[in-house]
Every structure is written in C-alpha cells, then in structure tokens.
XYZ file of C-alpha atoms in Angstrom:
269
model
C -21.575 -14.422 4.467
C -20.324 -13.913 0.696
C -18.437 -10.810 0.228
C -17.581 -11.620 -3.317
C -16.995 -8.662 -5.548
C -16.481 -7.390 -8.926
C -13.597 -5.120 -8.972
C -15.022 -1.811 -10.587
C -17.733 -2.675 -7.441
C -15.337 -2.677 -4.735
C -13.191 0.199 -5.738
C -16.774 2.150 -6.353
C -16.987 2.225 -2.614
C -14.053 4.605 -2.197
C -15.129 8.383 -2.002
C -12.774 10.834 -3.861
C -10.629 12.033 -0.885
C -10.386 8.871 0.629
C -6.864 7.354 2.692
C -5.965 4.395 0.566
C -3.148 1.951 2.327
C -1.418 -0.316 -0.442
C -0.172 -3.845 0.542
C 2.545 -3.728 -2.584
C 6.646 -3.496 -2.229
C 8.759 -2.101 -5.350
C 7.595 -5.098 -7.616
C 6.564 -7.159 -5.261
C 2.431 -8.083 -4.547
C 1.269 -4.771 -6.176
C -2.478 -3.601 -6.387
C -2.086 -3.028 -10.412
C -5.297 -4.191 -11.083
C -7.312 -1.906 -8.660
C -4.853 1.141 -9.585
C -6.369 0.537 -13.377
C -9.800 0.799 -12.303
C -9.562 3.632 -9.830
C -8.291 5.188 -12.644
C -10.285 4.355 -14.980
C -13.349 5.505 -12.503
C -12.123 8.827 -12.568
C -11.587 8.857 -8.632
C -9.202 11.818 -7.450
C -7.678 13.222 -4.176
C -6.430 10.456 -3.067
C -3.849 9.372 -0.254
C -2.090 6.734 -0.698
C 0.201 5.280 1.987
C 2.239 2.193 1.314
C 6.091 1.620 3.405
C 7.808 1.606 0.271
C 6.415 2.911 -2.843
C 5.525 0.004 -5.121
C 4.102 -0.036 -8.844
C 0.944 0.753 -8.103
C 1.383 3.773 -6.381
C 3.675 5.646 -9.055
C 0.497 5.018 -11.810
C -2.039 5.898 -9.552
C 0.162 9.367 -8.949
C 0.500 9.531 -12.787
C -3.040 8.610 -13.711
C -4.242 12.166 -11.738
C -6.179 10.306 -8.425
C -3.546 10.858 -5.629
C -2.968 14.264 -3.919
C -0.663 12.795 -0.922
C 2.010 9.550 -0.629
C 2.622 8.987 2.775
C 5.862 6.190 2.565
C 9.059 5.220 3.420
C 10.255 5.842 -0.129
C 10.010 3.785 -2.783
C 11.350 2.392 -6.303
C 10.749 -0.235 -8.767
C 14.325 -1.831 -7.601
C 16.474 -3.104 -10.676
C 13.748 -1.016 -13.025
C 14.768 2.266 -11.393
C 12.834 5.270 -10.066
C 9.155 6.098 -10.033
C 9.239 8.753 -12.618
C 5.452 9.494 -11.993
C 6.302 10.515 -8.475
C 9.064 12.113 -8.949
C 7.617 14.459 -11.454
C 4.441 15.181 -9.539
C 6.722 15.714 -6.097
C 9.774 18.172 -8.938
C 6.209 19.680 -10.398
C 4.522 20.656 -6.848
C 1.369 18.801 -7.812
C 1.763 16.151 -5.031
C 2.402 16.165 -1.580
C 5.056 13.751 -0.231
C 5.304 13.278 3.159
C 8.691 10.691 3.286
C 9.731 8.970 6.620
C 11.943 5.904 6.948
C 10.447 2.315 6.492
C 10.444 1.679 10.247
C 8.672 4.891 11.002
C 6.110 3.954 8.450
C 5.655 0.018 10.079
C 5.301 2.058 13.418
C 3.005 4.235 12.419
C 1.048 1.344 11.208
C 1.520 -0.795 14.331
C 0.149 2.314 16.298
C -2.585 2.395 14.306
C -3.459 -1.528 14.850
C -3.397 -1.198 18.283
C -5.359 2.322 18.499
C -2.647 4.336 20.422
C -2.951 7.627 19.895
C 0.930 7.943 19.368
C 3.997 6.038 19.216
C 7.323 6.973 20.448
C 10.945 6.264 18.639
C 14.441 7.125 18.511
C 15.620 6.538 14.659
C 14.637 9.894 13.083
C 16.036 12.418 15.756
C 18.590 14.577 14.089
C 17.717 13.518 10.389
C 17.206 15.455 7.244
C 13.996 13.255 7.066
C 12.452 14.916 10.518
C 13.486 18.534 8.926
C 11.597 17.602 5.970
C 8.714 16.299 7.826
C 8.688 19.941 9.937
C 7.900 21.726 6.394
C 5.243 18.981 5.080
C 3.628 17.649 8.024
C 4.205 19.182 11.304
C 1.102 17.783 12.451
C 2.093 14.121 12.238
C 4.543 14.487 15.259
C 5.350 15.755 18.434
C 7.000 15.317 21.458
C 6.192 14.279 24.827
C 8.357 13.513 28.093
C 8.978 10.192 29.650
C 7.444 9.940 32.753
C 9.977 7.510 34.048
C 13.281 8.987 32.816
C 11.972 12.464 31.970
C 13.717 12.143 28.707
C 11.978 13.764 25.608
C 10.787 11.212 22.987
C 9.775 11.826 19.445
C 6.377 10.311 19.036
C 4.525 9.744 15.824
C 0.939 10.380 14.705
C -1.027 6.400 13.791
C -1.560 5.918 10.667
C -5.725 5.126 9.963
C -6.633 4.697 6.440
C -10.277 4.361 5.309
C -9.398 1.736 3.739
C -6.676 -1.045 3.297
C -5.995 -2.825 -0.510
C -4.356 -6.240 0.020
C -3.274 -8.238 -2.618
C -3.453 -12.323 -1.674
C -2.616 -15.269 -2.862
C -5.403 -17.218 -1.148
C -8.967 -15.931 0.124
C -12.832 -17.517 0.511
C -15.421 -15.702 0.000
C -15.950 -14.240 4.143
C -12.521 -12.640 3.167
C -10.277 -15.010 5.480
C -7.042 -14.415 3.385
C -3.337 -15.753 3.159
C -0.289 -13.973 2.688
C 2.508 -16.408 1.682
C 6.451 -15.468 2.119
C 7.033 -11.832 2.494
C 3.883 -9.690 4.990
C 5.884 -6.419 5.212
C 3.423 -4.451 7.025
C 0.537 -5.725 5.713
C -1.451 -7.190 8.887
C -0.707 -4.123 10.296
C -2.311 -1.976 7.706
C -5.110 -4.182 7.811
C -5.379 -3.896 11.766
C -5.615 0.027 11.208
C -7.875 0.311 8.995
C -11.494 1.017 8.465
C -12.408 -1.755 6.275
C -10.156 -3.853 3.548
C -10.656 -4.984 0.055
C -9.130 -8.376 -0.617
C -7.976 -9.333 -3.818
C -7.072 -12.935 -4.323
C -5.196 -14.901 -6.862
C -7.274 -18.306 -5.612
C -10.715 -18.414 -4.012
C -10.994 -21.587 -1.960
C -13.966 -22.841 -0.060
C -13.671 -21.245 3.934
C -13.390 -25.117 4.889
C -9.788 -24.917 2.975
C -9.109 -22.027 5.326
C -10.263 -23.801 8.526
C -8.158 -26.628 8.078
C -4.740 -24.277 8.765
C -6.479 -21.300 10.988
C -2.562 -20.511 11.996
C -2.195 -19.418 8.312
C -5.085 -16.704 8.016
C -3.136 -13.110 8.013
C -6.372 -11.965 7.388
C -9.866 -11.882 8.942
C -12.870 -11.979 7.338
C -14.389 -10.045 9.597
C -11.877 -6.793 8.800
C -12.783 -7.129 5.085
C -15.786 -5.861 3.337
C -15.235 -6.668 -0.367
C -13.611 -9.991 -2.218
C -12.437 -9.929 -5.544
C -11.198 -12.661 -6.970
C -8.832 -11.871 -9.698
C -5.917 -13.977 -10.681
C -3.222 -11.869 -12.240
C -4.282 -8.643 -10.360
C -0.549 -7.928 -9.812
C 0.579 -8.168 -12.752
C 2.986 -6.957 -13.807
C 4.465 -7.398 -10.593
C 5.227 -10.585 -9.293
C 3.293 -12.671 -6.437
C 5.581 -14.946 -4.548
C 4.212 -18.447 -5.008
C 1.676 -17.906 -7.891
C 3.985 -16.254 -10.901
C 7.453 -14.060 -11.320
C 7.304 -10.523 -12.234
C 7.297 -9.263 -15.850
C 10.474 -7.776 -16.712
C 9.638 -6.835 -20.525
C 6.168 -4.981 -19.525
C 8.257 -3.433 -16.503
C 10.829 -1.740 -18.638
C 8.649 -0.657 -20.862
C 6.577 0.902 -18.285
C 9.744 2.234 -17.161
C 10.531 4.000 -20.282
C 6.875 5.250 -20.972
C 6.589 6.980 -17.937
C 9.989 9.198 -18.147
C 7.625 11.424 -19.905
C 3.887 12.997 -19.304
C 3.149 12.098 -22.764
C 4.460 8.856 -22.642
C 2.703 7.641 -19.566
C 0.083 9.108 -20.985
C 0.263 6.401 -24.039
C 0.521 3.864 -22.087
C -2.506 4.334 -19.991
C -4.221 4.475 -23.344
C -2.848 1.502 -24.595
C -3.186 -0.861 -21.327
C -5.574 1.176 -18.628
C-alpha cells in the first residue's frame, strides 16, 4: 500500500504537544525540511528528543514549537553552538533535560524492546544525574539486583509519538535505507508510535527486495512517505550531497540574536 505524502500532509498529523524523535546528528542527516514546515504550521509544545542535538532541533527551539529537548547534547560541530537552545535553556523558556549520548541510545534501545526500564552504570556520581534530579526526577530510579543485591541506576524508555527519519532510499510502503552512519536511528524507529520517512530517492519496493539485508526500516513502522530530495539541506546526507558550509555560517551568525533568527526565518522558512 502507497504511503506517499506531501510534506505539509505528514507533519499535519502531529498534534501540538506531541513527542517528536529526530534522526539528525550536528550536521549530519537533519530533518530541515520538516522543521520548516512544522514551523511554518504554527505547531507548538513540542518535545523533541534526538542523541545529539542536530540543526533541526536548534530552529525548531527558535521558531517557538518545542517546550522540551530530551538529548545527549548537541552542536553544529566546526559551526559552533546552538544559539537557539542555548538562549531558550539561559531564558527559562525551554526545558532541557541533558543525559550522555549512551544514556540517550539506551533509553532508546529500552524503548525498542518495550522494557519498562533499563539499568546502567555511566552516570552514577555525575553532575549530569544531579541535573537530571532538578529537571526530571521522574525519568529514573533505582532498583536492586536480585542476583548481587547491588543497587543499579535504571532509566525511564524513551516512546515518542512519533519518529522523523531522514533517508537516502525509500518506496512508497516506507521500506527505507540508511547508508553509512545509523546512530540510533533503528532504535528510535523501534520505539516509536509511528514514523514519517523522508527520502532523498523513491525506488520501486522491487529495488528494495532485491537487498532485504539493507532495509533499516520497515514499512510496516511507517505511516507517511515523503519524498523530498534535498530535505536536509543544509546539512549534509552521506552518499547523496556534502553539507553547506556558506548557508551554515550564516545560519550561525543569524541566530546569535532573537532578531536575527528571526530574519532568517523570514527570509528562508
């Protein structure tokens, strides 16, 4: 069955309030396109978890539709900080719960498999868990080990409504391909409600059935298909095209300020 999609379609389907994962990394595979038009649809109190912070997160935050970032930090590498963020975290209009990226891929695996916790060792004694006890002291606990009796910090799953993966290959059941770096991606997939694929290429699902091995994907986890070629930009998609550096910096530079962010999503949102 065809689960081809405009885009303004498929992000229609995502109530204000929602839990929005992100498949994106720094510069990396980011959901720019959809972050336009969930801005441009007005949608608001979002959540947006993503293991690191990529592009698309720090202009949703700017553009007004996320109330909570749930990550393992985040940065536009070489380009610098997300100045959006930052601002809304120094400004006490968003909520940032911050863990490491291996907590984050946990809390995603747990998730996937529908545990209803996961233990692990790396935060114990870190600034991060002290942080974590002010923000979200509902997203972890403790429980004893039935076999050593040693206490183990376990984690909350991560289950977002919905998951936004950015592909370089999909047909139109929403069998997709993720070539070179997956991050966490199947896993946010696995967790989720429902995903929205958008593709670079749409291929025929025979093209998909020759190399089954390949499909990171399902079709059957996905409920919308948008085929979109340079959806990332101007991030880069390994494979398909390099990021932008010029539009990056001047992103960058826009967004050190409210009012220059706020010029740029005028100019190019």
């Amino acid at each position: 069955m065809s689960k081809l999609s405009t885009l303004a379609n498929a992000v229609s389907t995502i109530p204000g309030g929602s839990h929005v994962a992100l498949s994106g990394f720094a510069i990396s595979r980011a959901a720019m396109a959809f972050a336009h038009e969930v801005i441009r649809q007005g949608i608001k109190g979002l959540t947006i978890s993503e293991c690191v912070l990529a592009m698309d997160a720090d202009i949703l935050v700017g553009g007004g539709a996320v109330e909570r970032v749930v990550s393992g930090g985040g940065s536009r590498g070489r380009f610098g900080q997300h100045h959006c963020i930052n601002r809304g975290i120094e400004g006490g209009t968003l909520i940032a719960e911050e863990y490491s990226s291996l907590s984050m891929a946990f809390r995603f695996l747990a998730g996937a498999l529908g545990l209803p916790f996961i233990p692990i060792h790396s935060l114990r004694g870190s600034d991060i868990l002290d942080r974590l006890q002010e923000v979200a002291p509902s997203e972890f606990s403790y429980v004893d080990d039935p076999f050593t009796d040693d206490k183990w910090l376990v984690l909350k799953p991560l289950v977002p409504d919905v998951a936004v993966v950015q592909v370089q290959v999909a047909d139109e059941e929403g069998n997709a391909w993720i070539m070179g770096p997956r991050w966490d991606n199947e896993e946010q997939v696995k967790a989720s409600k429902r995903a929205i694929v958008v593709t670079e290429r749409l291929v025929p699902t025979d093209v998909i059935r020759r190399e089954p091995e390949r499909t990171v994907i399902p079709g059957f986890r996905v409920s919308h298909v948008v085929h979109l070629p340079f959806a990332a930009h101007p991030t880069s998609v390994y494979h398909v095209y390099d990021h932008d550096a010029d539009h990056i910096r001047q992103y960058a530079d826009d967004s050190k300020t409210a009012e220059g962010f706020q010029k740029y999503l005028d100019k190019y949102v």
